[in-house]
Backbone as JSON Lines, residues from 0, in Angstrom:
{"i":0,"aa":"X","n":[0.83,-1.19,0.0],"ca":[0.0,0.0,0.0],"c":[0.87,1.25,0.0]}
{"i":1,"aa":"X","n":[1.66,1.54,0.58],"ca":[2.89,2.67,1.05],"c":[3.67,2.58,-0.42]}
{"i":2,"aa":"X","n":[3.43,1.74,-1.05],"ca":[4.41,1.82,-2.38],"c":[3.21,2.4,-3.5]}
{"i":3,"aa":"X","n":[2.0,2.05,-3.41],"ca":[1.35,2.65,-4.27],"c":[1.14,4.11,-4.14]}
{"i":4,"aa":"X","n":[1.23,4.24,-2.42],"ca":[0.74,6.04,-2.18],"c":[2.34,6.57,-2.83]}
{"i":5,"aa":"X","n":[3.67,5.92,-2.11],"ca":[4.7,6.53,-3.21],"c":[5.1,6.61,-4.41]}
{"i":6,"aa":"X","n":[4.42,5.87,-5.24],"ca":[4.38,5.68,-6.85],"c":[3.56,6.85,-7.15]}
{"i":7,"aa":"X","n":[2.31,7.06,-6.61],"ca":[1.38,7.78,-6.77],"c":[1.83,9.58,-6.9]}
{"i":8,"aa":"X","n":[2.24,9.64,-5.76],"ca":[3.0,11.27,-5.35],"c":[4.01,11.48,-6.17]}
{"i":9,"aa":"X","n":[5.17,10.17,-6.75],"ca":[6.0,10.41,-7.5],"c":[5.38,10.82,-9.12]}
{"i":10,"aa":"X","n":[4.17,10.38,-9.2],"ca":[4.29,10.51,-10.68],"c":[3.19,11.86,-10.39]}
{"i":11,"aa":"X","n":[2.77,12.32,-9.4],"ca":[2.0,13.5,-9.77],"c":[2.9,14.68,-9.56]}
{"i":12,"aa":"X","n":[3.78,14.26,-8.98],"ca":[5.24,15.28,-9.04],"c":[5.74,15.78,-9.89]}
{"i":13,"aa":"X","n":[5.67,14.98,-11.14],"ca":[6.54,14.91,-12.4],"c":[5.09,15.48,-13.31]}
{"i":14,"aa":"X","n":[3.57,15.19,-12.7],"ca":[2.77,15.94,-13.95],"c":[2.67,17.65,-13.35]}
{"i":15,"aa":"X","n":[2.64,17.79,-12.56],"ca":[2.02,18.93,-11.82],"c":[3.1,20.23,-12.59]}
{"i":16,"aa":"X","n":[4.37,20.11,-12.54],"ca":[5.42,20.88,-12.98],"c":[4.93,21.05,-14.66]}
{"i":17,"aa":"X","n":[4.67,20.15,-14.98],"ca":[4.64,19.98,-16.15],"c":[3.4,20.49,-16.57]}
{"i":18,"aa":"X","n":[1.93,20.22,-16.22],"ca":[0.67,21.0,-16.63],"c":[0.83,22.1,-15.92]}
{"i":19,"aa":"X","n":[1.55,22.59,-14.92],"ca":[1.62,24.29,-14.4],"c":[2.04,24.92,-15.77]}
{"i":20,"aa":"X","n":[3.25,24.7,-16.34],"ca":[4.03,24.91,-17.59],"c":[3.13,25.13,-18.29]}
{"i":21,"aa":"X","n":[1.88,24.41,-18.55],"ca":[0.9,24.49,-20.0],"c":[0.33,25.57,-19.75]}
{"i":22,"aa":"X","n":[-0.34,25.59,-18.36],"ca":[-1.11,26.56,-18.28],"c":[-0.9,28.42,-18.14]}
{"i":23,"aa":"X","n":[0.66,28.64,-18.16],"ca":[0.86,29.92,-18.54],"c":[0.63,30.61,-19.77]}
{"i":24,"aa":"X","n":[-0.15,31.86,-19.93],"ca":[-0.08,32.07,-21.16],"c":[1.26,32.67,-22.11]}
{"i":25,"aa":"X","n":[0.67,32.28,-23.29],"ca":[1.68,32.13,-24.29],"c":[1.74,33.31,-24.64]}
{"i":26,"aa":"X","n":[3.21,33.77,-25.32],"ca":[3.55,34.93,-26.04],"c":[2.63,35.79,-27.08]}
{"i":27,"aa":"X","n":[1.77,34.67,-27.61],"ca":[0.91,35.31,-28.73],"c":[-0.38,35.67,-27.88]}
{"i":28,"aa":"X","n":[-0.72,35.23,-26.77],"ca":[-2.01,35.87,-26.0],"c":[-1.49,37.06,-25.64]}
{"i":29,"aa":"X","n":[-0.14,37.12,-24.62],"ca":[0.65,38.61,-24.29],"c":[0.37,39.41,-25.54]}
{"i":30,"aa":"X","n":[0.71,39.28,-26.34],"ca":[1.16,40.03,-27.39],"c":[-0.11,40.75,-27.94]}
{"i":31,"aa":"X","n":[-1.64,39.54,-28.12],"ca":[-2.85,40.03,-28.12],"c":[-3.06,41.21,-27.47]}
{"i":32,"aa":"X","n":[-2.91,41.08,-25.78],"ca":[-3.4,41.84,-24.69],"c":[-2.93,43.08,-24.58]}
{"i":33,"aa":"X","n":[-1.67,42.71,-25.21],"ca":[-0.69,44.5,-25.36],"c":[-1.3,45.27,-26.54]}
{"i":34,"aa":"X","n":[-1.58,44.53,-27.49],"ca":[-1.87,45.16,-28.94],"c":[-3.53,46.05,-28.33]}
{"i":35,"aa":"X","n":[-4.4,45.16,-27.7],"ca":[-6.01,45.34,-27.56],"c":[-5.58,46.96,-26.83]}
{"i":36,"aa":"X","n":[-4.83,46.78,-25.45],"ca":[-4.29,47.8,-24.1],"c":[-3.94,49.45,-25.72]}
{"i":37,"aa":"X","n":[-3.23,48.95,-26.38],"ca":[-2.56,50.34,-26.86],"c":[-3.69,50.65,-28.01]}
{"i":38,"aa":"X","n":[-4.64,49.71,-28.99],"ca":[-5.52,50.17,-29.7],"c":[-6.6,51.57,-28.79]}
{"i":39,"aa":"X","n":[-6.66,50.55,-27.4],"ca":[-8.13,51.14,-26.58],"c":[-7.17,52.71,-26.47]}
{"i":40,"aa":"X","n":[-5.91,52.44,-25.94],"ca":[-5.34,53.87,-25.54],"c":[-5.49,54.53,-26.91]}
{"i":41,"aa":"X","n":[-5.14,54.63,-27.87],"ca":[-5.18,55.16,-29.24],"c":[-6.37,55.7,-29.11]}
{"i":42,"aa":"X","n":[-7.5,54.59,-29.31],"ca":[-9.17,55.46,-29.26],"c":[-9.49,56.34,-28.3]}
{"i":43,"aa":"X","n":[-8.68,56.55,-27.2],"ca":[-9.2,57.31,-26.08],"c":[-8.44,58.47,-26.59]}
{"i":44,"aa":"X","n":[-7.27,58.72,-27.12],"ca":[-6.7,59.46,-27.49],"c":[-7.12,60.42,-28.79]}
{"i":45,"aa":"X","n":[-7.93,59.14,-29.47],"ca":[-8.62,59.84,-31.01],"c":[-9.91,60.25,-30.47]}
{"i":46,"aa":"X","n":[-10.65,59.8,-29.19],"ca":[-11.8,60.42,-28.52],"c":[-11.52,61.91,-28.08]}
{"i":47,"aa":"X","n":[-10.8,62.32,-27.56],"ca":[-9.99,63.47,-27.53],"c":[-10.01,64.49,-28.11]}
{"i":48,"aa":"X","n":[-8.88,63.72,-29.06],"ca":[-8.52,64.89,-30.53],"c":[-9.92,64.69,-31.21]}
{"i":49,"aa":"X","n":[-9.53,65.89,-32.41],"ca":[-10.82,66.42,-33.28],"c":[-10.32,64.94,-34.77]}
{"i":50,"aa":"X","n":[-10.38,63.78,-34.34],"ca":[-10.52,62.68,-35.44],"c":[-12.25,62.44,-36.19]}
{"i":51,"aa":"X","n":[-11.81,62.21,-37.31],"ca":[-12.88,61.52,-38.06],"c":[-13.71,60.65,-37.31]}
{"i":52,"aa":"X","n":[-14.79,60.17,-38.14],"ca":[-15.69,58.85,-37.44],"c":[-14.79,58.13,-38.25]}
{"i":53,"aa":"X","n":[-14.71,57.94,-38.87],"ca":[-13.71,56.56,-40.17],"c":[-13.0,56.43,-39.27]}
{"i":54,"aa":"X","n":[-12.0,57.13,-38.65],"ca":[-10.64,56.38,-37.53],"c":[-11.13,56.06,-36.58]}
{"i":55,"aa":"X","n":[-12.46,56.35,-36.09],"ca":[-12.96,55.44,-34.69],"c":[-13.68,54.07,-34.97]}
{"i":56,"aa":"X","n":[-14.15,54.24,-36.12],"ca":[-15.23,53.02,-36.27],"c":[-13.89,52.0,-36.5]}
{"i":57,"aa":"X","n":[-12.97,52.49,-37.54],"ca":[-11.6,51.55,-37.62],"c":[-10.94,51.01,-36.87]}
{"i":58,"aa":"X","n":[-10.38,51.82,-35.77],"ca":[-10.07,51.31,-34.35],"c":[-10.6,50.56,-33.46]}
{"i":59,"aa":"X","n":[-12.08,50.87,-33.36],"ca":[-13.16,49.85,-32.73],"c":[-13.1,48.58,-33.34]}
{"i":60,"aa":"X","n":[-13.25,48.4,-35.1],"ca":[-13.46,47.34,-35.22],"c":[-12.12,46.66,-35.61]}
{"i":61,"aa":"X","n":[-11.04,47.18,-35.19],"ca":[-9.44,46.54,-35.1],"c":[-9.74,45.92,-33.3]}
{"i":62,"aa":"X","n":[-10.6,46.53,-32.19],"ca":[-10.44,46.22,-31.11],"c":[-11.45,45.2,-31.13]}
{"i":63,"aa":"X","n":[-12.01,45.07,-31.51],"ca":[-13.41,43.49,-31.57],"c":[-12.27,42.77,-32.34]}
{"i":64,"aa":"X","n":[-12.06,42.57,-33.25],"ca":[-11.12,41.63,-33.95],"c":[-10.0,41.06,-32.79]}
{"i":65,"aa":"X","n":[-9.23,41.85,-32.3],"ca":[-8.48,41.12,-31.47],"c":[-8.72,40.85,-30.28]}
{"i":66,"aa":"X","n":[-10.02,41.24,-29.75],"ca":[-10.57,40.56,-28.52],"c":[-11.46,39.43,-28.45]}
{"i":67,"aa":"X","n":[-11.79,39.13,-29.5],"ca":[-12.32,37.86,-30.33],"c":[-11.33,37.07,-30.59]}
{"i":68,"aa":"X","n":[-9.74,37.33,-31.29],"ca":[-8.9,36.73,-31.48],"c":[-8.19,36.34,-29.96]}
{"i":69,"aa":"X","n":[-8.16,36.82,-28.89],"ca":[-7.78,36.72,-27.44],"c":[-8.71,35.71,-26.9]}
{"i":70,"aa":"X","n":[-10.16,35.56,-26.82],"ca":[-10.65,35.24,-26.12],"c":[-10.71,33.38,-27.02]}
{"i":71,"aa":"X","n":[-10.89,33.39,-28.45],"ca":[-10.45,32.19,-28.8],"c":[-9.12,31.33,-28.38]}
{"i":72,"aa":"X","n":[-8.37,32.45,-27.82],"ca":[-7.23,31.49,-27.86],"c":[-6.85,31.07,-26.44]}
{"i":73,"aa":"X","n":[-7.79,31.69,-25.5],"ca":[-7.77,31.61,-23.8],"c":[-8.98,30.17,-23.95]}
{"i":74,"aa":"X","n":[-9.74,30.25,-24.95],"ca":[-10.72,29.08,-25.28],"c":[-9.9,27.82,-25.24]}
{"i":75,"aa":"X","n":[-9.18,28.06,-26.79],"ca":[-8.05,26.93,-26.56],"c":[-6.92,26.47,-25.81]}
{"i":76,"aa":"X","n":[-6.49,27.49,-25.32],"ca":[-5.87,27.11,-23.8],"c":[-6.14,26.39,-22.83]}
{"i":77,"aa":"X","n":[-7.58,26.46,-22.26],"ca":[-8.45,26.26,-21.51],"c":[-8.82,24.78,-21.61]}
{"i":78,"aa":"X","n":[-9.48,24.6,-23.2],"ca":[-9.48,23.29,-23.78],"c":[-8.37,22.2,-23.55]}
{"i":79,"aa":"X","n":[-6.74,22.65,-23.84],"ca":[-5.41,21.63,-23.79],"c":[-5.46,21.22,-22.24]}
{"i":80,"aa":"X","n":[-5.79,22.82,-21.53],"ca":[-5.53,22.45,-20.22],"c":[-6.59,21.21,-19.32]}
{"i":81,"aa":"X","n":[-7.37,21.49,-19.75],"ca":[-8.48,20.43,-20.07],"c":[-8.45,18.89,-20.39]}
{"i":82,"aa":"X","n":[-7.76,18.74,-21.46],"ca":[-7.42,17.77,-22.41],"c":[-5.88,17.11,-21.16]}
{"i":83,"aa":"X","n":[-5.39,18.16,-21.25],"ca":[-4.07,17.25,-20.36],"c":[-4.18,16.97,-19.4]}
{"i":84,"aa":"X","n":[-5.04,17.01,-18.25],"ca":[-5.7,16.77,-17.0],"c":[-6.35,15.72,-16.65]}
{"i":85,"aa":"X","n":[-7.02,15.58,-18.41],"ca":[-8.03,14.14,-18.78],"c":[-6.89,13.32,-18.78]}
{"i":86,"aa":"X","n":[-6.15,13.37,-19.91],"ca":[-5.22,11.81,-20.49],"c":[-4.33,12.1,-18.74]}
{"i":87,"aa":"X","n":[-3.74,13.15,-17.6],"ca":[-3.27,12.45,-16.66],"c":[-3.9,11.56,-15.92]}
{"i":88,"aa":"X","n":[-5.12,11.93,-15.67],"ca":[-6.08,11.27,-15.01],"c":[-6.49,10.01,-15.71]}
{"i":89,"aa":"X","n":[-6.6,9.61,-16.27],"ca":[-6.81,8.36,-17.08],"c":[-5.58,7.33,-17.18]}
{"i":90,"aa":"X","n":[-3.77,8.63,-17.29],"ca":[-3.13,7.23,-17.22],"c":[-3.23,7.08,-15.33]}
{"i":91,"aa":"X","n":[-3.39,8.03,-14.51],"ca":[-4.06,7.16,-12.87],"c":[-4.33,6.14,-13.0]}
{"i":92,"aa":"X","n":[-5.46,6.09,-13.46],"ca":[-6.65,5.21,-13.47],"c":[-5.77,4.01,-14.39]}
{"i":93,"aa":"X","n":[-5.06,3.89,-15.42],"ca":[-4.41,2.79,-15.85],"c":[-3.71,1.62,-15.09]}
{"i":94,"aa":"X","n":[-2.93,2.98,-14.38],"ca":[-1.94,2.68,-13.56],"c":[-2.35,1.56,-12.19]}
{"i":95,"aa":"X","n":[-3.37,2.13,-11.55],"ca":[-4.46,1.79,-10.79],"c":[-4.85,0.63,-11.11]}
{"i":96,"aa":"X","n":[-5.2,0.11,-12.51],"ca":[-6.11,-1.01,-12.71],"c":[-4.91,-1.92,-13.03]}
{"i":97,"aa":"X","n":[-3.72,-1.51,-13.73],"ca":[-2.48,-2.47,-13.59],"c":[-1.54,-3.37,-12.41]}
{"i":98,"aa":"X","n":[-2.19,-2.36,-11.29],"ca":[-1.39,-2.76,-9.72],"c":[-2.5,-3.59,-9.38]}
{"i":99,"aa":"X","n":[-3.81,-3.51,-9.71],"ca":[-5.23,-4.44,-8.84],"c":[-4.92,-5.73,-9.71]}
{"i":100,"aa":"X","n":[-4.46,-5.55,-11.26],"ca":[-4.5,-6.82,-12.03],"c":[-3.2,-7.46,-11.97]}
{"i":101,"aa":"X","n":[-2.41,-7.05,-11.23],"ca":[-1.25,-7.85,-10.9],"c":[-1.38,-8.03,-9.59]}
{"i":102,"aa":"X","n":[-1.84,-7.68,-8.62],"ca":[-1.77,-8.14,-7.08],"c":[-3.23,-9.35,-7.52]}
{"i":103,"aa":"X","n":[-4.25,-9.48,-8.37],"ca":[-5.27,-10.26,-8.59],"c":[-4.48,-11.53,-8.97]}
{"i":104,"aa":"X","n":[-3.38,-11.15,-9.91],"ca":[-2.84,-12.78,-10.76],"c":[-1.84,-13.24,-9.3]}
{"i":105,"aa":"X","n":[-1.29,-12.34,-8.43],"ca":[-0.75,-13.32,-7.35],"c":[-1.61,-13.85,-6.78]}
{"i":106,"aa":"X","n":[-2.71,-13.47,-6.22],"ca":[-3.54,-14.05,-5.16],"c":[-3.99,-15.12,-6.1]}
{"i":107,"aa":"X","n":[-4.25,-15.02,-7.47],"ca":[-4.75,-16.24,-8.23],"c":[-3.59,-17.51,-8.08]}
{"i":108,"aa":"X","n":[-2.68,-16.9,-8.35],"ca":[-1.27,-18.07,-8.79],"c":[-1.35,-18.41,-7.06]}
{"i":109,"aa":"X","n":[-1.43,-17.6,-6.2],"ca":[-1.23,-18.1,-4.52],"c":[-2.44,-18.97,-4.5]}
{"i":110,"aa":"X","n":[-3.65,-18.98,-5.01],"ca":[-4.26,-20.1,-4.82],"c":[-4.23,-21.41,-5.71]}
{"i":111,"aa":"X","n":[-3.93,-21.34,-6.29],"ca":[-3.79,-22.31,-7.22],"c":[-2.63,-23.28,-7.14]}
{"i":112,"aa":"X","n":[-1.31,-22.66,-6.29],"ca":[-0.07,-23.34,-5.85],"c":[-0.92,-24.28,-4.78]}
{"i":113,"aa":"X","n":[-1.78,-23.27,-3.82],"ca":[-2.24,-23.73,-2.66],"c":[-3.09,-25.18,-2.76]}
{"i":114,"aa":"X","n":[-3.73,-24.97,-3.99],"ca":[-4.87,-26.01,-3.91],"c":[-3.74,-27.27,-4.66]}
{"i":115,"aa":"X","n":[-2.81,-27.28,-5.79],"ca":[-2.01,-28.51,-5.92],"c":[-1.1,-28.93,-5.08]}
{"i":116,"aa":"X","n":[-0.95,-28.2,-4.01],"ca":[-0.37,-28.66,-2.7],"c":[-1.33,-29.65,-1.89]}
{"i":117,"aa":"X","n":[-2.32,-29.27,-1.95],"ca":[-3.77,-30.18,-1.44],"c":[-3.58,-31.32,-1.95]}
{"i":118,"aa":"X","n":[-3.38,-31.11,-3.28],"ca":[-3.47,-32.87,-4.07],"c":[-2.23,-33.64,-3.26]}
């Protein structure tokens, strides 16, 4: 039992580092969030000054475009992080049903020595 709880901790040791890693965002979300931050400053700036409607409606719809493009990709983030949580949890559960089906074939082979000892 003490070897399964230490098998157990060892291998969630080795995922935990590893799905923390996934779940930071990536350079191209940064890069989104900076671009969206300096468009909005721009429009507040063209709200200001004496600009056209053409450079606001432009700017606005440059700022829907990449907050649509941000929020898809926090989607798919979300999703991997998702996805890699599943397949750890499942190889658990492998792992789990491999230690019950090998402690099952000893107790089988322990009875079966037991009972041709009978004969």
């Amino acid at each position: 039992m003490l070897q399964r709880i230490f098998i157990f901790c060892l291998l969630s040791g080795f995922a935990l580092p590893a799905m923390a890693l996934q779940s930071q965002p990536d350079k191209e979300t940064q890069r989104l969030a900076e671009k969206v931050i300096e468009l909005e400053r721009s429009l507040a700036i063209l709200q200001i000054s004496t600009a056209t409607s053409d450079d606001y409606q432009a700017l606005e719809s440059q700022i829907e475009t990449l907050s649509s493009q941000q929020k898809t990709s926090q989607q798919a983030t979300a999703r991997i992080n998702f996805l890699s949580n599943l397949v750890f949890l499942m190889f658990v559960a492998l792992l789990l049903c491999l230690f019950q089906l090998r402690r099952q074939s000893r107790q089988l082979s322990a009875l079966s020595n037991s009972r041709q000892d009978e004969k």
